[in-house]
């Protein structure tokens, strides 16, 4: 695997300073992208049952701050009877990799019962994680 800075083979202090500046800039960008200014600033996660089919609609963000709420929601969703359980993600702003892993586990659990978890309108963050880890996310099924 190549490093982000593989092209910079310089051992000079200027090269080291440039790498530190890049890392600091990336950290600042990540903090702005997350929209957090302190503890508890992420969007709360809520889950409501779907009215037209078996499943639930999640809304908010799925990250470290909402991991327990996601776990509870997915345990309820996987307990919903039916051959296909729908999970509407249209109101989810962000899923971190651990949240995607939780979705994979929920989907695999249903697949083991001969059932399916069908994801609707996943956010960009889920699509990017699937793109980066296609084998690990193979259990996920997204509605067309």
Short mmCIF file of C-alpha atoms in Angstrom, two decimals:
data_model
loop_
_atom_site.label_atom_id
_atom_site.label_comp_id
_atom_site.label_asym_id
_atom_site.label_seq_id
_atom_site.Cartn_x
_atom_site.Cartn_y
_atom_site.Cartn_z
CA UNK A 1 0.00 0.00 0.00
CA UNK A 2 1.35 3.42 -0.84
CA UNK A 3 1.59 6.19 1.66
CA UNK A 4 -0.16 9.51 1.17
CA UNK A 5 3.26 11.16 1.15
CA UNK A 6 5.20 8.50 -0.78
CA UNK A 7 6.18 11.06 -3.40
CA UNK A 8 7.97 13.08 -0.70
CA UNK A 9 11.13 11.13 0.02
CA UNK A 10 12.91 14.20 1.34
CA UNK A 11 14.52 13.85 4.74
CA UNK A 12 14.86 17.59 5.12
CA UNK A 13 13.16 19.52 7.89
CA UNK A 14 11.13 21.33 5.22
CA UNK A 15 9.67 18.00 4.08
CA UNK A 16 8.88 17.01 7.67
CA UNK A 17 7.23 20.39 8.29
CA UNK A 18 5.11 19.99 5.14
CA UNK A 19 3.90 16.59 6.35
CA UNK A 20 2.98 18.06 9.76
CA UNK A 21 1.12 20.94 8.08
CA UNK A 22 -0.79 18.47 5.87
CA UNK A 23 -1.79 16.39 8.90
CA UNK A 24 -2.91 19.46 10.86
CA UNK A 25 -4.97 20.68 7.90
CA UNK A 26 -6.60 17.26 7.49
CA UNK A 27 -7.49 17.18 11.19
CA UNK A 28 -9.06 20.65 11.01
CA UNK A 29 -11.02 19.69 7.88
CA UNK A 30 -12.30 16.53 9.57
CA UNK A 31 -13.48 18.51 12.61
CA UNK A 32 -15.33 20.99 10.37
CA UNK A 33 -16.87 18.19 8.30
CA UNK A 34 -18.16 16.52 11.45
CA UNK A 35 -19.69 19.79 12.55
CA UNK A 36 -18.74 19.25 16.16
CA UNK A 37 -17.76 21.90 18.62
CA UNK A 38 -17.80 19.73 21.70
CA UNK A 39 -19.24 16.65 23.35
CA UNK A 40 -22.78 15.78 22.39
CA UNK A 41 -22.87 18.04 19.33
CA UNK A 42 -23.69 15.27 16.84
CA UNK A 43 -27.23 14.93 15.55
CA UNK A 44 -29.23 12.53 17.76
CA UNK A 45 -30.31 9.26 16.19
CA UNK A 46 -34.00 8.40 16.10
CA UNK A 47 -35.85 5.39 14.73
CA UNK A 48 -39.52 5.21 13.82
CA UNK A 49 -41.51 2.31 12.39
CA UNK A 50 -42.44 2.45 8.72
CA UNK A 51 -46.18 2.73 8.12
CA UNK A 52 -46.32 1.08 4.69
CA UNK A 53 -44.06 -1.96 5.15
CA UNK A 54 -42.08 -3.95 7.73
CA UNK A 55 -39.13 -1.89 8.88
CA UNK A 56 -37.97 1.40 10.31
CA UNK A 57 -36.75 4.86 9.32
CA UNK A 58 -33.57 6.13 10.93
CA UNK A 59 -32.76 9.82 11.14
CA UNK A 60 -29.77 11.70 12.49
CA UNK A 61 -26.13 10.65 12.58
CA UNK A 62 -24.65 7.25 13.36
CA UNK A 63 -21.30 7.78 15.04
CA UNK A 64 -19.56 7.28 18.37
CA UNK A 65 -22.09 9.46 20.20
CA UNK A 66 -25.09 7.49 18.89
CA UNK A 67 -23.60 3.99 18.76
CA UNK A 68 -25.75 2.64 21.61
CA UNK A 69 -28.94 4.06 20.05
CA UNK A 70 -28.04 2.44 16.73
CA UNK A 71 -27.42 -0.89 18.43
CA UNK A 72 -30.82 -0.77 20.12
CA UNK A 73 -32.56 0.30 16.89
CA UNK A 74 -30.95 -2.51 14.89
CA UNK A 75 -31.87 -5.11 17.50
CA UNK A 76 -35.49 -3.98 17.22
CA UNK A 77 -35.33 -3.90 13.41
CA UNK A 78 -33.92 -7.41 13.18
CA UNK A 79 -36.76 -8.59 15.42
CA UNK A 80 -39.44 -7.31 13.02
CA UNK A 81 -41.17 -10.28 11.38
CA UNK A 82 -41.18 -10.71 7.63
CA UNK A 83 -39.06 -12.07 4.81
CA UNK A 84 -37.81 -8.58 3.97
CA UNK A 85 -37.16 -5.89 6.57
CA UNK A 86 -36.77 -2.37 5.19
CA UNK A 87 -34.46 0.26 6.65
CA UNK A 88 -35.01 3.78 5.34
CA UNK A 89 -31.79 5.77 5.66
CA UNK A 90 -32.95 8.85 3.72
CA UNK A 91 -32.81 11.04 6.84
CA UNK A 92 -29.42 9.78 8.04
CA UNK A 93 -26.77 12.45 7.59
CA UNK A 94 -23.72 10.31 8.34
CA UNK A 95 -22.70 6.73 9.10
CA UNK A 96 -19.23 6.10 10.48
CA UNK A 97 -17.44 2.82 9.62
CA UNK A 98 -18.52 1.22 12.91
CA UNK A 99 -22.15 2.02 12.07
CA UNK A 100 -21.71 0.43 8.64
CA UNK A 101 -20.23 -2.62 10.36
CA UNK A 102 -23.31 -2.78 12.61
CA UNK A 103 -25.54 -2.71 9.51
CA UNK A 104 -23.47 -5.52 7.98
CA UNK A 105 -23.90 -7.59 11.16
CA UNK A 106 -27.66 -6.96 11.24
CA UNK A 107 -27.96 -7.90 7.58
CA UNK A 108 -25.90 -11.06 8.07
CA UNK A 109 -28.05 -12.03 11.07
CA UNK A 110 -31.21 -11.73 8.98
CA UNK A 111 -29.59 -13.58 6.06
CA UNK A 112 -28.78 -16.41 8.47
CA UNK A 113 -32.52 -16.66 9.17
CA UNK A 114 -33.35 -16.74 5.45
CA UNK A 115 -34.53 -13.10 5.57
CA UNK A 116 -33.23 -9.86 4.06
CA UNK A 117 -32.43 -6.36 5.30
CA UNK A 118 -33.09 -3.93 2.46
CA UNK A 119 -31.53 -0.48 2.80
CA UNK A 120 -33.23 2.51 1.18
CA UNK A 121 -31.56 5.83 0.26
CA UNK A 122 -28.24 5.34 2.06
CA UNK A 123 -26.11 8.42 2.71
CA UNK A 124 -22.90 9.12 0.83
CA UNK A 125 -20.81 7.99 3.81
CA UNK A 126 -22.22 4.46 3.61
CA UNK A 127 -21.60 4.28 -0.14
CA UNK A 128 -17.98 5.37 0.38
CA UNK A 129 -17.34 2.74 3.07
CA UNK A 130 -18.85 0.05 0.82
CA UNK A 131 -16.68 1.26 -2.04
CA UNK A 132 -13.55 1.02 0.14
CA UNK A 133 -14.47 -2.35 1.70
CA UNK A 134 -16.61 -4.24 -0.84
CA UNK A 135 -15.88 -7.72 0.50
CA UNK A 136 -16.61 -6.77 4.10
CA UNK A 137 -19.87 -5.07 3.08
CA UNK A 138 -21.08 -7.80 0.72
CA UNK A 139 -24.01 -8.65 3.03
CA UNK A 140 -25.54 -5.19 2.52
CA UNK A 141 -28.39 -4.89 0.03
CA UNK A 142 -29.49 -1.51 -1.24
CA UNK A 143 -32.86 -0.98 -2.97
CA UNK A 144 -32.64 0.21 -6.55
#
